[in-house]
């Protein structure tokens, strides 16, 4: 996900002009040979059925039962573009890694990218069978020159389409965008017909370039889309400033913006969301061993450099790992009034620095490496993607673990499936949806654990 680090030199080759931010409009996208659609019948073999069960017992706490239902393989033979000193090179790769999982109703969408200097990515669609917890691979849309990092989804009942807004990084040499500060960061809109279960033709795709090397996160509120971009340096760069950029449903232009240092993640607080606004925070890397979190922002405010917010600062050993790995954040309940969430706080996944919280700062609970976090509201636990240490389960506030378990104590570890079609259990991201379903994005290696292989996604059912 941190290809932005590798493209600092290549990005300088991009032509630019003095287009003011307020006139940063979407541009025509040439889709010939760039976007390829795969039907469900073409990719069906890349979804493997599983049936492994395991249980987590947490002393006096509740018992959690899990079943691996499917494994989604990385796209086979994904086309890519690579920028070299002598020009562009193309080829195919089966080493794609899953970067995010977004679910809505019975549809689950996964974004993919190629690590390293190769640009190539895809968005896959899987349909959940609610009665047995298994999945059907319904289609995929491939991009030969674009990595995808994260997505949000909107179900439009008037058109019968899911609108997938994805953020990532496109090869600057192939895009040719003439925009000051643009070094590859883009937001794109893909349409998926949920009546016929297929992606719409490539001609329906829209794209908007934004300043920065890579767009790393996106949230939505009241018809607006908030995109955060980074540069991979932890410092301000004049030719490719990182920022928060606001666009609309049509990706017509950037209407609001503010400058930050090196954007890693943007996260809304789901416990304060209304139809018209939501609180949100931005994780911003401000040095080799420093990050800051801009909090107390709300989408009812206008995003600008004069916007009011609070900054929480964190520094320490291990934060520099974010130069090469992803980081993340999650809002979790902090106090309850009965069964109602009375207050919340955020948790940060800071790579080799582990987990930090708004109220407790550094959490020393045995999770010394963390790439992503998500809260399970029904079980009141937190899942921590711990890379090669697997997926760890942490007690959340309000978890009924008895007097021996405190909030944020480590209570269990996922057992990898015995008949997995991928070596290792390198968990990079985790999502919870539809109450009792999880998706684990995992990285792949060979049997020795030293060479990259295609990643994938485990679909898990909780009972």
Coordinates of C-alpha atoms in Angstrom, one line a residue:
X1 CA 0.0 0.0 0.0
X2 CA 3.0 2.3 0.5
X3 CA 4.1 2.4 -3.2
X4 CA 4.2 6.2 -2.7
X5 CA 7.6 5.8 -1.1
X6 CA 9.0 4.2 -4.3
X7 CA 7.6 6.8 -6.7
X8 CA 9.3 10.0 -5.4
X9 CA 11.8 10.0 -8.3
X10 CA 9.5 8.7 -11.0
X11 CA 6.8 11.3 -10.0
X12 CA 9.2 14.2 -10.8
X13 CA 8.9 13.3 -14.5
X14 CA 5.2 14.3 -14.6
X15 CA 4.4 17.5 -16.5
X16 CA 2.5 20.1 -14.5
X17 CA 0.8 23.4 -15.0
X18 CA -0.6 26.0 -12.8
X19 CA -4.2 24.7 -12.5
X20 CA -5.7 26.2 -9.3
X21 CA -7.3 23.8 -6.9
X22 CA -10.7 25.3 -7.2
X23 CA -10.7 24.3 -10.9
X24 CA -9.5 20.8 -10.4
X25 CA -12.2 19.1 -12.5
X26 CA -12.5 15.4 -13.5
X27 CA -11.1 14.6 -16.9
X28 CA -11.9 12.2 -19.7
X29 CA -10.6 8.8 -19.0
X30 CA -9.3 6.7 -21.9
X31 CA -10.6 3.2 -21.1
X32 CA -9.4 1.3 -24.2
X33 CA -7.0 -1.4 -23.0
X34 CA -6.9 0.1 -19.5
X35 CA -9.9 -1.5 -17.9
X36 CA -10.9 -5.1 -18.3
X37 CA -14.0 -6.8 -17.0
X38 CA -14.1 -10.4 -15.8
X39 CA -17.4 -12.3 -15.5
X40 CA -18.2 -14.6 -12.6
X41 CA -17.7 -17.6 -14.8
X42 CA -14.2 -16.4 -15.7
X43 CA -13.0 -16.0 -12.1
X44 CA -15.1 -18.7 -10.3
X45 CA -12.0 -20.9 -9.8
X46 CA -10.3 -18.2 -7.8
X47 CA -12.8 -18.7 -4.9
X48 CA -12.0 -21.8 -2.8
X49 CA -14.5 -23.4 -0.4
X50 CA -13.4 -24.0 3.2
X51 CA -15.0 -25.6 6.3
X52 CA -12.5 -25.3 9.2
X53 CA -13.9 -24.5 12.6
X54 CA -12.2 -23.2 15.8
X55 CA -13.2 -21.7 19.1
X56 CA -11.8 -18.9 21.3
X57 CA -12.4 -19.4 25.0
X58 CA -11.5 -16.3 27.1
X59 CA -11.4 -17.6 30.7
X60 CA -14.7 -16.3 32.3
X61 CA -15.7 -14.6 29.1
X62 CA -18.0 -15.6 26.3
X63 CA -17.0 -18.3 23.9
X64 CA -16.5 -17.2 20.3
X65 CA -16.9 -19.8 17.5
X66 CA -15.6 -19.2 14.0
X67 CA -15.8 -21.1 10.6
X68 CA -13.7 -20.4 7.6
X69 CA -16.1 -20.5 4.7
X70 CA -14.1 -19.4 1.6
X71 CA -10.7 -18.2 0.5
X72 CA -10.6 -15.6 -2.3
X73 CA -7.4 -15.9 -4.2
X74 CA -5.6 -12.9 -5.6
X75 CA -6.4 -12.1 -9.3
X76 CA -4.6 -14.4 -11.6
X77 CA -2.4 -12.9 -14.3
X78 CA -3.2 -9.3 -13.5
X79 CA -1.9 -6.9 -16.1
X80 CA 0.4 -4.1 -14.9
X81 CA 2.4 -1.0 -16.0
X82 CA 5.9 -0.2 -14.7
X83 CA 7.7 3.1 -15.1
X84 CA 11.4 2.6 -15.9
X85 CA 14.1 5.0 -16.9
X86 CA 13.9 3.8 -20.5
X87 CA 10.1 4.1 -20.6
X88 CA 7.1 2.1 -19.7
X89 CA 7.1 -1.7 -19.3
X90 CA 4.0 -4.0 -19.2
X91 CA 3.4 -7.5 -18.1
X92 CA 1.2 -9.8 -15.9
X93 CA 1.5 -10.7 -12.3
X94 CA -0.3 -13.0 -9.8
X95 CA 1.2 -11.3 -6.8
X96 CA -1.7 -8.9 -6.0
X97 CA -2.5 -8.2 -2.4
X98 CA -5.9 -7.3 -1.0
X99 CA -6.1 -3.8 0.5
X100 CA -9.6 -3.4 1.8
X101 CA -13.0 -5.1 2.2
X102 CA -16.2 -3.2 2.0
X103 CA -19.6 -4.8 2.5
X104 CA -23.2 -3.6 1.9
X105 CA -26.1 -6.0 2.2
X106 CA -25.2 -9.3 0.6
X107 CA -22.4 -7.9 -1.6
X108 CA -18.8 -7.7 -0.6
X109 CA -16.2 -5.7 -2.6
X110 CA -12.4 -6.2 -2.3
X111 CA -9.8 -3.8 -3.6
X112 CA -6.4 -5.2 -4.8
X113 CA -3.0 -3.7 -5.7
X114 CA 0.5 -4.8 -6.7
X115 CA 3.2 -4.0 -4.3
X116 CA 6.6 -2.6 -5.4
X117 CA 7.0 -0.5 -8.5
X118 CA 4.4 -2.2 -10.6
X119 CA 1.0 -0.4 -11.1
X120 CA -1.9 -2.8 -11.3
X121 CA -5.1 -3.4 -9.4
X122 CA -8.6 -4.7 -9.3
X123 CA -12.0 -4.6 -7.6
X124 CA -13.7 -7.9 -7.0
X125 CA -17.3 -8.6 -6.1
X126 CA -18.5 -11.5 -3.9
X127 CA -22.1 -12.4 -3.0
X128 CA -22.9 -13.8 0.4
X129 CA -25.4 -16.6 0.9
X130 CA -26.9 -15.6 4.2
X131 CA -28.3 -19.1 4.9
X132 CA -25.0 -21.0 4.9
X133 CA -22.4 -18.2 5.0
X134 CA -20.7 -19.2 1.8
X135 CA -19.9 -16.9 -1.1
X136 CA -20.2 -16.7 -4.9
X137 CA -17.6 -14.8 -7.0
X138 CA -19.7 -12.6 -9.3
X139 CA -17.2 -10.6 -11.2
X140 CA -14.0 -8.4 -11.2
X141 CA -12.9 -5.2 -12.9
X142 CA -9.1 -4.9 -13.6
X143 CA -7.0 -1.8 -14.1
X144 CA -3.7 -2.2 -15.9
X145 CA -2.1 1.0 -14.4
X146 CA -3.8 1.7 -11.1
X147 CA -3.4 0.4 -7.5
X148 CA -6.5 0.5 -5.3
X149 CA -6.1 1.1 -1.6
X150 CA -9.6 1.6 -0.1
X151 CA -13.3 2.0 -1.1
X152 CA -16.7 3.1 0.1
X153 CA -19.9 1.8 -1.4
X154 CA -23.3 3.4 -2.0
X155 CA -26.4 1.4 -3.0
X156 CA -28.6 3.4 -5.4
X157 CA -32.0 1.8 -5.5
X158 CA -33.1 4.2 -8.2
X159 CA -30.6 2.9 -10.7
X160 CA -30.1 -0.7 -9.4
X161 CA -26.4 -0.1 -9.1
X162 CA -23.8 -0.1 -6.3
X163 CA -21.6 2.9 -6.7
X164 CA -18.0 2.0 -5.6
X165 CA -15.8 5.0 -4.9
X166 CA -12.2 3.7 -4.7
X167 CA -9.0 5.6 -4.0
X168 CA -5.5 4.7 -5.0
X169 CA -2.5 5.5 -7.2
X170 CA -2.3 5.6 -10.9
X171 CA 0.8 5.5 -13.1
X172 CA 1.5 9.3 -13.7
X173 CA 3.1 8.5 -17.1
X174 CA -0.1 6.8 -18.4
X175 CA -2.6 9.3 -17.0
X176 CA -0.9 12.4 -18.3
X177 CA -2.9 14.6 -15.9
X178 CA -1.8 18.2 -16.0
X179 CA -2.4 19.1 -12.4
X180 CA -0.1 20.8 -9.9
X181 CA 1.0 18.5 -7.2
X182 CA -0.5 15.3 -8.8
X183 CA 1.9 12.4 -8.6
X184 CA -0.6 9.5 -9.1
X185 CA -3.3 10.0 -6.4
X186 CA -6.8 9.3 -7.9
X187 CA -10.4 8.6 -6.8
X188 CA -12.5 6.6 -9.2
X189 CA -16.2 5.5 -9.4
X190 CA -17.1 2.0 -10.6
X191 CA -20.7 0.9 -11.1
X192 CA -22.0 -2.6 -10.2
X193 CA -25.4 -3.8 -11.3
X194 CA -26.8 -5.7 -8.3
X195 CA -29.9 -6.9 -10.2
X196 CA -27.8 -8.8 -12.8
X197 CA -24.7 -9.2 -10.6
X198 CA -22.2 -7.7 -12.9
X199 CA -19.9 -4.7 -13.2
X200 CA -21.1 -2.1 -15.8
X201 CA -18.9 -1.5 -18.9
X202 CA -15.7 0.4 -18.6
X203 CA -17.3 3.4 -20.3
X204 CA -19.3 4.1 -17.2
X205 CA -16.1 4.6 -15.1
X206 CA -15.2 8.1 -13.8
X207 CA -12.0 9.3 -12.3
X208 CA -10.7 12.5 -10.6
X209 CA -6.9 13.2 -9.9
X210 CA -6.0 14.8 -6.7
X211 CA -2.6 16.2 -5.4
X212 CA -0.3 13.6 -3.8
X213 CA 1.4 10.4 -4.6
X214 CA -1.3 8.1 -3.3
X215 CA -4.8 8.4 -2.1
X216 CA -4.9 6.2 1.0
X217 CA -8.4 6.6 2.5
X218 CA -12.0 7.7 1.8
X219 CA -15.2 8.3 3.8
X220 CA -18.6 9.6 2.7
X221 CA -21.3 11.8 4.2
X222 CA -24.4 13.4 2.8
X223 CA -23.3 13.0 -0.8
X224 CA -19.8 14.2 -0.3
X225 CA -16.6 12.1 -0.5
X226 CA -13.6 12.9 1.7
X227 CA -10.2 11.7 0.4
X228 CA -6.9 11.8 2.2
X229 CA -3.6 11.6 0.2
X230 CA 0.0 11.0 1.3
X231 CA 3.5 11.3 -0.1
X232 CA 5.4 8.7 1.9
X233 CA 8.0 11.0 3.4
X234 CA 6.5 12.3 6.6
X235 CA 7.3 15.9 5.6
X236 CA 5.7 18.5 3.5
X237 CA 6.7 18.5 -0.1
X238 CA 6.0 21.5 -2.2
X239 CA 5.5 19.7 -5.5
X240 CA 3.1 17.0 -4.1
X241 CA 1.4 18.2 -1.0
X242 CA -0.7 15.8 0.9
X243 CA -4.2 16.8 1.9
X244 CA -7.9 16.2 2.6
X245 CA -9.9 16.7 -0.5
X246 CA -13.7 16.8 -0.8
X247 CA -15.6 15.9 -4.0
X248 CA -19.1 15.1 -4.9
X249 CA -21.1 12.1 -6.2
X250 CA -20.2 12.9 -9.8
X251 CA -16.5 13.4 -9.1
X252 CA -16.9 16.8 -10.9
X253 CA -14.2 18.7 -9.0
X254 CA -12.6 19.3 -5.6
X255 CA -14.8 21.7 -3.8
X256 CA -13.0 21.9 -0.4
X257 CA -9.4 21.1 0.6
X258 CA -6.8 21.5 3.4
X259 CA -3.1 20.7 3.5
X260 CA -1.6 18.0 5.8
X261 CA 1.8 16.5 6.0
X262 CA 1.6 12.9 4.9
X263 CA -1.9 11.4 5.1
X264 CA -2.2 7.8 6.1
X265 CA -5.9 7.2 7.0
X266 CA -9.2 8.9 7.4
X267 CA -11.9 7.4 9.6
X268 CA -15.5 8.4 10.4
X269 CA -17.0 7.8 13.8
X270 CA -20.0 5.5 13.1
X271 CA -21.5 6.1 16.6
X272 CA -22.1 9.8 15.8
X273 CA -23.2 9.4 12.2
X274 CA -26.5 11.1 11.0
X275 CA -28.0 11.5 7.6
X276 CA -26.4 14.9 7.3
X277 CA -23.0 14.7 9.0
X278 CA -20.5 12.5 10.9
X279 CA -17.5 13.2 13.1
X280 CA -14.1 12.1 11.6
X281 CA -10.4 12.0 12.2
X282 CA -7.3 11.9 10.1
X283 CA -4.1 10.0 10.9
X284 CA -1.2 12.2 9.6
X285 CA 2.5 11.1 9.6
X286 CA 4.7 14.1 10.5
X287 CA 8.2 12.6 10.8
X288 CA 10.1 9.4 10.8
X289 CA 8.9 8.5 14.3
X290 CA 5.9 10.9 14.7
X291 CA 2.2 10.9 13.8
X292 CA -0.6 13.2 14.7
X293 CA -4.3 12.7 14.7
X294 CA -6.6 15.5 13.7
X295 CA -9.8 15.0 15.6
X296 CA -13.1 16.8 16.5
X297 CA -13.8 17.4 12.9
X298 CA -17.3 17.1 11.4
X299 CA -18.5 16.9 7.8
X300 CA -20.8 19.8 8.5
X301 CA -17.7 22.0 8.6
X302 CA -16.1 23.3 5.4
X303 CA -12.7 21.6 4.9
X304 CA -10.0 24.3 4.6
X305 CA -6.7 25.2 6.2
X306 CA -8.6 27.4 8.7
X307 CA -10.8 24.5 9.8
X308 CA -11.0 24.0 13.5
X309 CA -9.8 20.7 14.9
X310 CA -7.9 19.1 17.8
X311 CA -4.4 17.5 17.4
X312 CA -3.2 14.5 19.4
X313 CA 0.5 13.8 19.0
X314 CA 2.3 10.4 19.3
X315 CA 5.9 9.5 18.8
X316 CA 8.1 6.5 19.6
X317 CA 10.0 3.5 18.3
X318 CA 8.4 1.6 15.6
X319 CA 6.4 4.4 14.0
X320 CA 8.9 4.6 11.2
X321 CA 7.7 1.2 10.0
X322 CA 4.7 3.2 8.5
X323 CA 7.1 4.2 5.7
X324 CA 6.8 0.8 4.2
X325 CA 3.6 -0.6 5.8
X326 CA 0.0 0.5 6.2
X327 CA -1.4 2.0 9.4
X328 CA -5.0 2.3 10.5
X329 CA -7.5 3.5 13.0
X330 CA -10.9 2.6 14.4
X331 CA -13.5 4.2 16.6
X332 CA -14.7 2.0 19.5
X333 CA -17.1 2.4 22.4
X334 CA -15.5 3.8 25.6
X335 CA -18.4 3.9 28.0
X336 CA -21.9 2.5 27.9
X337 CA -25.2 3.6 29.5
X338 CA -26.9 0.2 29.7
X339 CA -26.5 -1.2 26.2
X340 CA -26.2 2.2 24.6
X341 CA -22.8 3.6 23.7
X342 CA -22.4 6.8 25.8
X343 CA -18.9 7.8 24.6
X344 CA -16.2 6.7 22.1
X345 CA -12.5 6.8 21.5
X346 CA -10.2 6.0 18.7
X347 CA -7.5 3.3 18.4
X348 CA -4.5 3.5 16.2
X349 CA -2.7 0.7 14.4
X350 CA 0.9 2.0 14.1
X351 CA 2.9 -0.9 12.6
X352 CA 5.8 -1.9 14.7
X353 CA 4.7 0.6 17.4
X354 CA 1.6 -1.5 18.1
X355 CA -1.6 0.0 19.3
X356 CA -2.3 3.4 20.7
X357 CA -5.6 4.8 22.1
X358 CA -7.0 8.3 22.6
X359 CA -7.4 7.8 26.4
X360 CA -4.7 5.3 27.3
X361 CA -1.9 6.2 24.8
X362 CA 0.4 3.2 24.2
X363 CA -1.3 -0.1 25.0
X364 CA 1.0 -2.9 26.2
X365 CA -1.1 -6.0 25.8
X366 CA 1.0 -8.4 23.7
X367 CA 0.0 -6.8 20.4
X368 CA 3.4 -5.4 19.5
X369 CA 2.7 -5.2 15.7
X370 CA -0.6 -4.0 14.2
X371 CA -1.6 -3.0 10.7
X372 CA -5.4 -2.6 11.1
X373 CA -8.1 -2.7 13.7
X374 CA -11.9 -3.2 13.7
X375 CA -14.6 -3.3 16.3
X376 CA -17.1 -6.2 16.6
X377 CA -20.3 -4.5 18.1
X378 CA -22.1 -7.8 18.8
X379 CA -19.3 -9.5 20.7
X380 CA -17.8 -6.3 22.0
X381 CA -14.3 -7.4 21.0
X382 CA -11.6 -5.8 18.7
X383 CA -9.8 -7.6 16.0
X384 CA -6.2 -6.6 15.4
X385 CA -4.5 -7.5 12.1
X386 CA -1.0 -8.4 13.4
X387 CA 0.9 -9.3 10.1
X388 CA 2.8 -12.5 10.4
X389 CA 1.5 -12.8 14.0
X390 CA -1.9 -13.5 12.6
X391 CA -5.2 -12.0 13.8
X392 CA -5.5 -11.2 17.5
X393 CA -8.7 -10.7 19.5
X394 CA -8.8 -8.0 22.2
X395 CA -11.5 -7.3 24.8
X396 CA -13.4 -4.1 24.1
X397 CA -15.0 -1.8 26.6
X398 CA -18.2 -3.5 27.8
X399 CA -16.9 -7.0 27.0
X400 CA -18.2 -9.5 29.6
X401 CA -15.0 -11.2 30.5
X402 CA -15.3 -11.4 34.3
X403 CA -13.1 -9.7 36.8
X404 CA -9.9 -11.1 35.3
X405 CA -10.3 -9.3 31.9
X406 CA -9.9 -5.6 31.5
X407 CA -10.6 -3.5 28.4
X408 CA -7.9 -4.0 25.7
X409 CA -6.6 -7.2 27.2
X410 CA -5.5 -9.8 24.7
X411 CA -8.0 -12.7 24.9
X412 CA -7.3 -14.9 21.9
X413 CA -5.7 -15.6 18.6
X414 CA -7.2 -16.8 15.3
X415 CA -6.2 -20.3 14.3
X416 CA -5.3 -20.4 10.5
X417 CA -7.2 -23.0 8.5
X418 CA -5.4 -26.4 8.1
X419 CA -6.1 -26.8 4.4
X420 CA -5.3 -23.3 3.3
X421 CA -4.2 -22.7 -0.3
X422 CA -1.7 -20.0 0.8
X423 CA 1.4 -20.3 2.9
X424 CA 1.6 -18.4 6.2
X425 CA -1.1 -16.4 8.0
X426 CA 0.1 -12.8 7.4
X427 CA -3.0 -10.8 8.2
X428 CA -3.0 -7.2 6.9
X429 CA -6.5 -6.1 7.3
X430 CA -9.8 -7.2 8.9
X431 CA -13.5 -6.2 8.4
X432 CA -16.7 -7.0 10.3
X433 CA -20.1 -6.8 8.6
X434 CA -23.6 -8.1 8.8
X435 CA -23.1 -8.8 12.5
X436 CA -21.5 -12.2 12.2
X437 CA -19.2 -12.1 9.2
X438 CA -15.5 -11.3 9.0
X439 CA -13.1 -10.8 6.1
X440 CA -9.3 -11.2 6.6
X441 CA -7.0 -9.8 4.0
X442 CA -3.8 -11.8 4.0
X443 CA -0.4 -11.5 2.3
X444 CA 1.2 -14.4 0.6
X445 CA 4.7 -15.9 0.7
X446 CA 6.3 -19.1 -0.5
X447 CA 7.0 -22.0 1.8
X448 CA 10.2 -20.4 3.1
X449 CA 8.3 -17.2 4.0
X450 CA 10.9 -15.1 2.2
X451 CA 9.5 -14.6 -1.3
X452 CA 6.2 -12.9 -2.2
X453 CA 3.2 -14.8 -3.5
X454 CA -0.3 -13.7 -4.3
X455 CA -2.4 -12.7 -1.3
X456 CA -6.1 -13.3 -0.7
X457 CA -9.1 -12.9 1.6
X458 CA -10.5 -15.4 4.1
X459 CA -14.2 -15.1 4.6
X460 CA -15.2 -16.2 8.1
X461 CA -18.5 -16.8 9.8
X462 CA -19.0 -16.2 13.5
X463 CA -21.6 -18.2 15.5

